[in-house]
Coordinates of C-alpha atoms in Angstrom, one line a residue:
X46 CA 31.4 -2.1 -24.8
X47 CA 33.4 -1.7 -21.6
X48 CA 32.4 1.3 -19.4
X49 CA 34.7 2.4 -16.6
X50 CA 35.3 5.6 -14.7
X51 CA 38.4 7.1 -13.1
X52 CA 36.8 6.5 -9.7
X53 CA 34.7 3.4 -10.1
X54 CA 31.3 3.9 -8.5
X55 CA 29.2 1.7 -6.3
X56 CA 26.4 0.2 -8.5
X57 CA 23.0 -0.2 -6.9
X58 CA 20.7 -2.5 -8.8
X59 CA 17.1 -1.5 -8.4
X60 CA 15.4 1.9 -8.0
X61 CA 12.9 0.9 -5.4
X62 CA 12.9 2.1 -1.8
X63 CA 15.9 0.0 -0.8
X64 CA 18.1 0.9 -3.7
X65 CA 17.3 4.6 -3.4
X66 CA 18.0 4.6 0.3
X67 CA 21.4 3.0 -0.2
X68 CA 22.3 5.5 -3.0
X69 CA 21.3 8.4 -0.8
X70 CA 23.2 7.3 2.2
X71 CA 26.3 6.5 0.1
X72 CA 26.1 10.0 -1.5
X73 CA 25.9 11.6 1.9
X74 CA 29.2 10.0 2.8
X75 CA 30.9 11.2 -0.4
X76 CA 30.7 7.8 -2.2
X77 CA 29.6 7.9 -5.8
X78 CA 26.6 5.6 -6.4
X79 CA 24.8 4.8 -9.6
X80 CA 21.4 3.2 -9.5
X81 CA 20.5 0.9 -12.4
X82 CA 16.8 0.4 -13.0
X83 CA 15.4 -1.9 -15.7
X84 CA 12.1 -0.1 -15.9
X85 CA 11.6 3.5 -17.0
X86 CA 11.1 5.0 -13.5
X87 CA 11.8 4.7 -9.8
X88 CA 9.4 2.7 -7.7
X89 CA 8.3 0.4 -10.5
X90 CA 6.8 -2.3 -8.3
X91 CA 4.8 0.3 -6.3
X92 CA 3.4 1.7 -9.5
X93 CA 2.0 -1.8 -10.4
X94 CA 0.3 -2.6 -7.1
X95 CA -3.5 -2.5 -6.7
X96 CA -5.2 0.8 -6.3
X97 CA -6.5 0.5 -2.7
X98 CA -3.1 -0.6 -1.3
X99 CA -1.8 1.5 1.6
X100 CA 1.4 0.9 3.7
X101 CA 0.7 -1.5 6.5
X102 CA 3.3 0.5 8.5
X103 CA 2.9 4.0 9.8
X104 CA 4.1 7.1 8.0
X105 CA 6.4 8.0 10.8
X106 CA 8.1 4.6 10.8
X107 CA 8.4 4.3 7.0
X108 CA 10.5 7.2 5.9
X109 CA 13.8 6.7 4.2
X110 CA 17.1 8.4 5.4
X111 CA 17.2 12.1 4.8
X112 CA 13.5 12.7 3.9
X113 CA 10.4 12.3 6.0
X114 CA 7.1 11.2 4.3
X115 CA 4.9 14.3 4.2
X116 CA 2.4 14.5 7.0
X117 CA -0.3 15.4 4.5
X118 CA -0.1 11.8 3.2
X119 CA -1.8 10.6 6.4
X120 CA -0.9 7.9 8.8
X121 CA -1.4 5.0 6.3
X122 CA 0.2 6.2 3.1
X123 CA -1.6 5.3 -0.1
X124 CA 0.1 3.5 -3.0
X125 CA 0.1 6.6 -5.3
X126 CA 1.6 8.7 -2.5
X127 CA 4.4 6.2 -1.9
X128 CA 5.3 6.6 -5.6
X129 CA 5.2 10.4 -5.2
X130 CA 7.5 10.1 -2.2
X131 CA 10.0 7.9 -4.0
X132 CA 10.1 10.4 -6.9
X133 CA 10.7 13.3 -4.5
X134 CA 13.3 11.3 -2.6
X135 CA 15.4 10.7 -5.8
X136 CA 15.1 14.3 -6.7
X137 CA 16.0 15.8 -3.3
X138 CA 19.1 13.7 -3.0
X139 CA 20.1 14.3 -6.6
X140 CA 20.5 10.5 -7.2
X141 CA 22.2 9.2 -10.3
X142 CA 19.4 6.9 -11.5
X143 CA 19.9 5.3 -15.0
X144 CA 16.6 3.8 -16.2
X145 CA 16.1 1.2 -19.0
X146 CA 19.2 -0.8 -18.0
X147 CA 18.8 -4.4 -16.8
X148 CA 21.7 -6.2 -15.2
X149 CA 21.8 -9.9 -16.1
X150 CA 24.9 -11.2 -14.3
X151 CA 27.4 -10.1 -11.7
X152 CA 30.8 -11.5 -11.2
X153 CA 34.2 -10.5 -9.7
X154 CA 36.3 -8.4 -12.1
X155 CA 39.0 -11.0 -11.8
X156 CA 41.9 -8.5 -11.8
X157 CA 42.7 -8.7 -8.1
X158 CA 41.3 -5.3 -7.5
X159 CA 38.2 -6.5 -5.6
X160 CA 36.0 -4.7 -8.1
X161 CA 32.9 -6.2 -9.7
X162 CA 31.8 -6.6 -13.3
X163 CA 28.1 -6.1 -14.2
X164 CA 26.8 -7.5 -17.5
X165 CA 23.9 -5.4 -18.5
X166 CA 21.5 -4.9 -21.4
X167 CA 22.8 -3.5 -24.6
X168 CA 26.0 -5.4 -24.2
X169 CA 27.2 -3.1 -21.4
X170 CA 30.0 -4.3 -19.1
X171 CA 30.2 -2.0 -16.0
X172 CA 32.9 -2.0 -13.4
X173 CA 32.1 -1.0 -9.9
X174 CA 34.1 -0.9 -6.6
X175 CA 31.0 -2.6 -4.9
X176 CA 27.6 -3.8 -5.9
X177 CA 24.3 -3.5 -3.9
X178 CA 21.6 -5.8 -5.1
X179 CA 18.2 -4.2 -4.3
X180 CA 16.0 -5.9 -6.9
X181 CA 13.1 -6.4 -4.5
X182 CA 11.3 -8.9 -2.4
X183 CA 8.3 -9.0 -4.8
X184 CA 10.3 -9.5 -8.0
X185 CA 8.8 -12.3 -10.2
X186 CA 5.1 -13.4 -9.8
X187 CA 4.9 -17.1 -8.7
X188 CA 1.9 -19.2 -9.7
X189 CA 1.9 -22.8 -8.5
X190 CA 2.3 -25.5 -11.1
X191 CA -1.2 -26.8 -10.5
X192 CA -2.1 -29.9 -12.6
X193 CA -4.0 -28.7 -15.6
X194 CA -2.8 -25.1 -15.3
X195 CA -1.6 -24.9 -18.9
X196 CA -5.0 -26.0 -20.3
X197 CA -7.3 -24.3 -17.8
X198 CA -10.2 -22.8 -19.7
X199 CA -11.1 -20.1 -17.2
X200 CA -9.6 -16.7 -16.5
X201 CA -6.4 -17.0 -14.3
X202 CA -4.3 -14.0 -13.4
X203 CA -1.6 -13.3 -10.8
X204 CA -2.4 -10.7 -8.1
X205 CA 0.1 -8.4 -9.7
X206 CA -2.3 -7.9 -12.5
X207 CA -5.2 -6.9 -10.2
X208 CA -5.9 -3.2 -9.9
X209 CA -9.4 -2.6 -8.8
X210 CA -12.8 -4.5 -8.4
X211 CA -14.5 -2.8 -11.3
X212 CA -13.7 -5.4 -13.9
X213 CA -15.1 -8.1 -11.6
X214 CA -18.4 -6.5 -10.9
X215 CA -21.2 -9.2 -10.9
X216 CA -18.6 -12.0 -11.3
X217 CA -17.8 -15.1 -9.2
X218 CA -14.2 -14.7 -8.2
X219 CA -11.8 -17.1 -6.4
X220 CA -8.8 -15.6 -4.7
X221 CA -6.1 -18.1 -3.9
X222 CA -3.8 -17.3 -1.0
X223 CA -4.4 -15.6 2.3
X224 CA -1.3 -13.5 2.7
X225 CA -1.8 -9.7 3.1
X226 CA -2.3 -9.3 -0.7
X227 CA -4.9 -12.1 -1.0
X228 CA -6.8 -11.0 2.1
X229 CA -6.9 -7.4 0.9
X230 CA -8.0 -8.2 -2.6
X231 CA -10.7 -10.5 -1.3
X232 CA -12.1 -7.7 0.9
X233 CA -11.7 -5.2 -2.0
X234 CA -13.8 -7.4 -4.3
X235 CA -16.4 -8.1 -1.6
X236 CA -17.0 -4.3 -1.2
X237 CA -16.6 -3.5 -4.9
X238 CA -19.5 -5.3 -6.5
X239 CA -18.3 -8.9 -7.1
X240 CA -21.3 -11.3 -7.0
X241 CA -19.4 -13.9 -5.1
X242 CA -15.9 -14.0 -3.5
X243 CA -14.2 -17.1 -2.3
X244 CA -10.8 -17.3 -0.6
X245 CA -8.8 -20.5 -1.0
X246 CA -6.8 -21.1 2.2
X247 CA -4.2 -23.9 2.7
X248 CA -2.8 -22.8 6.1
X249 CA -4.7 -20.6 8.5
X250 CA -2.9 -17.3 8.9
X251 CA -2.2 -15.1 11.9
X252 CA -4.5 -12.1 11.7
X253 CA -3.7 -9.0 13.6
X254 CA -5.5 -5.7 13.9
X255 CA -3.6 -2.8 12.1
X256 CA -4.2 -0.8 15.3
X257 CA -5.5 -1.6 18.7
X258 CA -6.7 1.3 20.7
X259 CA -4.6 3.5 18.5
X260 CA -1.4 1.4 18.9
X261 CA -0.1 0.2 15.5
X262 CA 0.8 -3.5 15.1
X263 CA 4.1 -2.3 13.6
X264 CA 5.3 -1.0 17.0
X265 CA 4.4 -4.3 18.6
X266 CA 6.5 -6.0 15.9
X267 CA 9.4 -3.7 16.7
X268 CA 9.2 -4.4 20.4
X269 CA 9.0 -8.2 20.1
X270 CA 11.4 -8.7 17.3
X271 CA 14.4 -9.5 19.6
X272 CA 12.4 -11.6 22.1
X273 CA 12.7 -15.4 22.2
X274 CA 10.4 -17.0 19.7
X275 CA 8.6 -19.1 22.3
X276 CA 7.7 -16.0 24.3
X277 CA 6.5 -14.2 21.2
X278 CA 4.4 -17.2 20.3
X279 CA 2.7 -17.1 23.7
X280 CA 2.2 -13.3 23.6
X281 CA 0.9 -13.5 20.1
X282 CA -1.7 -16.1 21.0
X283 CA -2.9 -14.0 23.9
X284 CA -3.2 -10.8 21.9
X285 CA -5.1 -12.7 19.2
X286 CA -7.7 -14.0 21.7
X287 CA -8.2 -10.5 22.9
X288 CA -8.3 -8.6 19.7
X289 CA -9.3 -11.0 16.9
X290 CA -12.6 -12.9 16.9
X291 CA -12.6 -16.7 16.4
X292 CA -13.4 -17.3 12.8
X293 CA -13.4 -21.1 13.0
X294 CA -17.1 -21.3 12.2
X295 CA -16.3 -19.5 9.0
X296 CA -13.5 -21.7 7.9
X297 CA -10.6 -19.7 9.4
X298 CA -9.5 -21.4 12.6
X299 CA -6.8 -20.0 14.8
X300 CA -3.3 -21.1 13.5
X301 CA -1.7 -24.1 15.2
X302 CA 1.8 -22.6 15.0
X303 CA 3.0 -19.5 16.8
X304 CA 3.4 -16.1 15.3
X305 CA 7.2 -15.9 15.7
X306 CA 7.6 -19.5 14.5
X307 CA 5.6 -18.7 11.4
X308 CA 7.5 -15.4 10.8
X309 CA 10.8 -17.1 11.0
X310 CA 9.6 -19.3 8.1
X311 CA 8.9 -16.2 6.1
X312 CA 5.1 -15.8 6.7
X313 CA 4.2 -12.4 8.2
X314 CA 0.9 -11.9 9.9
X315 CA -2.1 -10.7 7.9
X316 CA -3.1 -7.2 8.9
X317 CA -6.8 -6.8 8.9
X318 CA -8.1 -4.1 6.5
X319 CA -11.6 -5.5 6.1
X320 CA -11.2 -9.3 5.9
X321 CA -12.6 -10.1 9.3
X322 CA -15.8 -8.2 8.8
X323 CA -16.2 -9.5 5.2
X324 CA -15.8 -13.1 6.4
X325 CA -18.2 -12.7 9.3
X326 CA -20.8 -11.1 7.1
X327 CA -20.5 -14.0 4.5
X328 CA -19.2 -11.6 1.8
X329 CA -16.0 -13.6 1.6
X330 CA -16.3 -17.4 1.8
X331 CA -13.3 -19.4 2.9
X332 CA -12.8 -22.6 1.0
X333 CA -10.1 -25.3 0.8
X334 CA -6.8 -24.9 -1.0
X335 CA -6.6 -25.4 -4.8
X336 CA -5.3 -28.8 -5.9
X337 CA -5.8 -28.8 -9.6
X338 CA -7.5 -27.1 -12.6
X339 CA -9.6 -29.2 -14.9
X340 CA -11.2 -27.7 -18.0
X341 CA -13.0 -24.7 -16.7
X342 CA -13.2 -26.1 -13.1
X343 CA -11.1 -25.6 -10.0
X344 CA -10.6 -28.7 -7.9
X345 CA -10.2 -28.0 -4.2
X346 CA -8.3 -30.1 -1.6
X347 CA -11.6 -31.3 -0.1
X348 CA -12.7 -32.7 -3.4
X349 CA -15.1 -29.8 -4.2
X350 CA -15.3 -28.6 -7.8
X351 CA -16.1 -25.0 -8.5
X352 CA -16.3 -23.0 -11.7
X353 CA -15.6 -19.3 -10.9
X354 CA -15.6 -16.7 -13.6
X355 CA -12.1 -15.6 -12.6
X356 CA -9.2 -16.9 -10.4
X357 CA -6.8 -14.4 -8.9
X358 CA -3.6 -16.1 -7.6
X359 CA -2.2 -14.2 -4.7
X360 CA 0.5 -16.8 -4.4
X361 CA 3.5 -14.7 -3.8
X362 CA 6.7 -13.9 -5.7
X363 CA 10.1 -15.3 -6.3
X364 CA 13.3 -13.3 -5.6
X365 CA 14.6 -14.5 -9.0
X366 CA 18.3 -13.9 -8.1
X367 CA 19.6 -17.1 -9.7
X368 CA 20.5 -15.6 -13.1
X369 CA 22.1 -12.6 -11.4
X370 CA 24.3 -14.3 -8.7
X371 CA 23.4 -17.9 -8.6
X372 CA 26.8 -18.9 -10.0
X373 CA 28.5 -17.3 -7.0
X374 CA 27.1 -19.6 -4.3
X375 CA 25.7 -16.8 -2.3
X376 CA 22.0 -18.0 -2.2
X377 CA 20.4 -20.6 0.1
X378 CA 18.2 -23.5 -1.2
X379 CA 15.2 -21.1 -1.4
X380 CA 17.0 -18.6 -3.5
X381 CA 17.5 -16.1 -0.7
X382 CA 20.8 -14.3 0.0
X383 CA 23.0 -16.0 2.6
X384 CA 24.1 -12.6 3.8
X385 CA 22.1 -9.4 3.9
X386 CA 22.5 -5.8 4.9
X387 CA 26.1 -4.8 5.8
X388 CA 27.4 -8.3 5.8
X389 CA 28.9 -9.6 2.5
X390 CA 28.7 -13.3 1.6
X391 CA 31.8 -15.2 2.6
X392 CA 34.5 -14.8 0.0
X393 CA 32.7 -12.0 -1.8
X394 CA 33.6 -8.7 -0.3
X395 CA 31.9 -5.7 -1.9
X396 CA 28.7 -7.6 -2.7
X397 CA 25.6 -6.5 -0.6
X398 CA 22.0 -7.4 -0.6
X399 CA 19.1 -5.5 0.8
X400 CA 15.3 -5.9 0.9
X401 CA 15.0 -9.7 0.7
X402 CA 13.2 -10.2 3.9
X403 CA 9.7 -9.1 5.1
X404 CA 10.2 -8.4 8.8
X405 CA 7.3 -7.9 11.2
X406 CA 8.9 -4.6 12.2
X407 CA 8.2 -3.1 8.8
X408 CA 10.1 -3.5 5.5
X409 CA 10.7 0.2 4.8
X410 CA 12.0 0.8 8.3
X411 CA 14.4 -2.1 7.9
X412 CA 15.5 -0.9 4.4
X413 CA 16.3 2.5 5.9
X414 CA 18.4 0.9 8.7
X415 CA 20.1 -1.4 6.2
X416 CA 21.0 1.5 4.0
X417 CA 22.8 3.3 6.8
X418 CA 24.7 0.2 7.7
X419 CA 25.7 -0.6 4.1
X420 CA 26.8 3.0 3.5
X421 CA 29.0 3.0 6.6
X422 CA 30.6 -0.3 5.6
X423 CA 31.3 0.8 2.0
X424 CA 32.6 4.2 3.1
X425 CA 35.1 2.5 5.5
X426 CA 36.4 0.1 2.8

């Protein structure tokens, strides 16, 4: 089935914050945009996050173009309110969102027009004047290929499956990974009735206070983003000594690489929402990284063997863009787009990517800025 329109639209793949923001800014410039979403609703990834999650960025600095987040949602917006906001955003801007359609592959139309062909579910072939890929930073759960994983006899789930601590009441739980998700889940379990919580750490993270004397960490991230990395590394180390206690005695030493150096490699700081107090109180025990799974046991890097009741792998996500655009040569060796925002990959005009970085200045803020830039570029061309 071939679907075309007299005036081919811009197709936006993904109805998360990035995709909705691009569609709204395009519509504001008179450009027809159609959002294709494989799930049944907007904001699908936010609907699946754990219950206690709140934005780590402030309400004022997290709104998308054309609609502020309601003040009644508070300074740190809860997961459920983010979903409500995205629903209201799509409705206010009267966005053309088509749910239940998954795009499998994108390729140039091949007719010299500069258009793009999208191969989608149900045998659809859609033709668009441009394509914006906004399928999300947290797309496909990634669990390391630990030796013995396939035959592990214990309970092993990815953090995406975690909702609340209630199912783990009275249990011995190992959380693997000390990014923001792992740190928050560990603190959630510690305060929610788990009998024992251990946190497996391979590399000590940078931990920052969400606010210091009322000043949000996000604003600091915005101010330092353009500074030289070496300077940011020194400033970050100084701020950490002033604001964050030394947890070396509890198994979390200060990191040996600078904040900006780590961020450039893709590792954002961990915002403290209870981890520091939980570690200091002994409610969260820091242990070595996981090396293997044997039977019902977990083997740690220091040789220790433990047998927790459940293992929650907060081990991140893959962008999973290879089936969609891998054949175009537009991804780096880590599967990330070579060009993002208003820049198109070399040789592929009309193909845009947004939402595939996790900047210290705040993802929603940068998605909003990207949307404006992409819309301006598309409207000009």
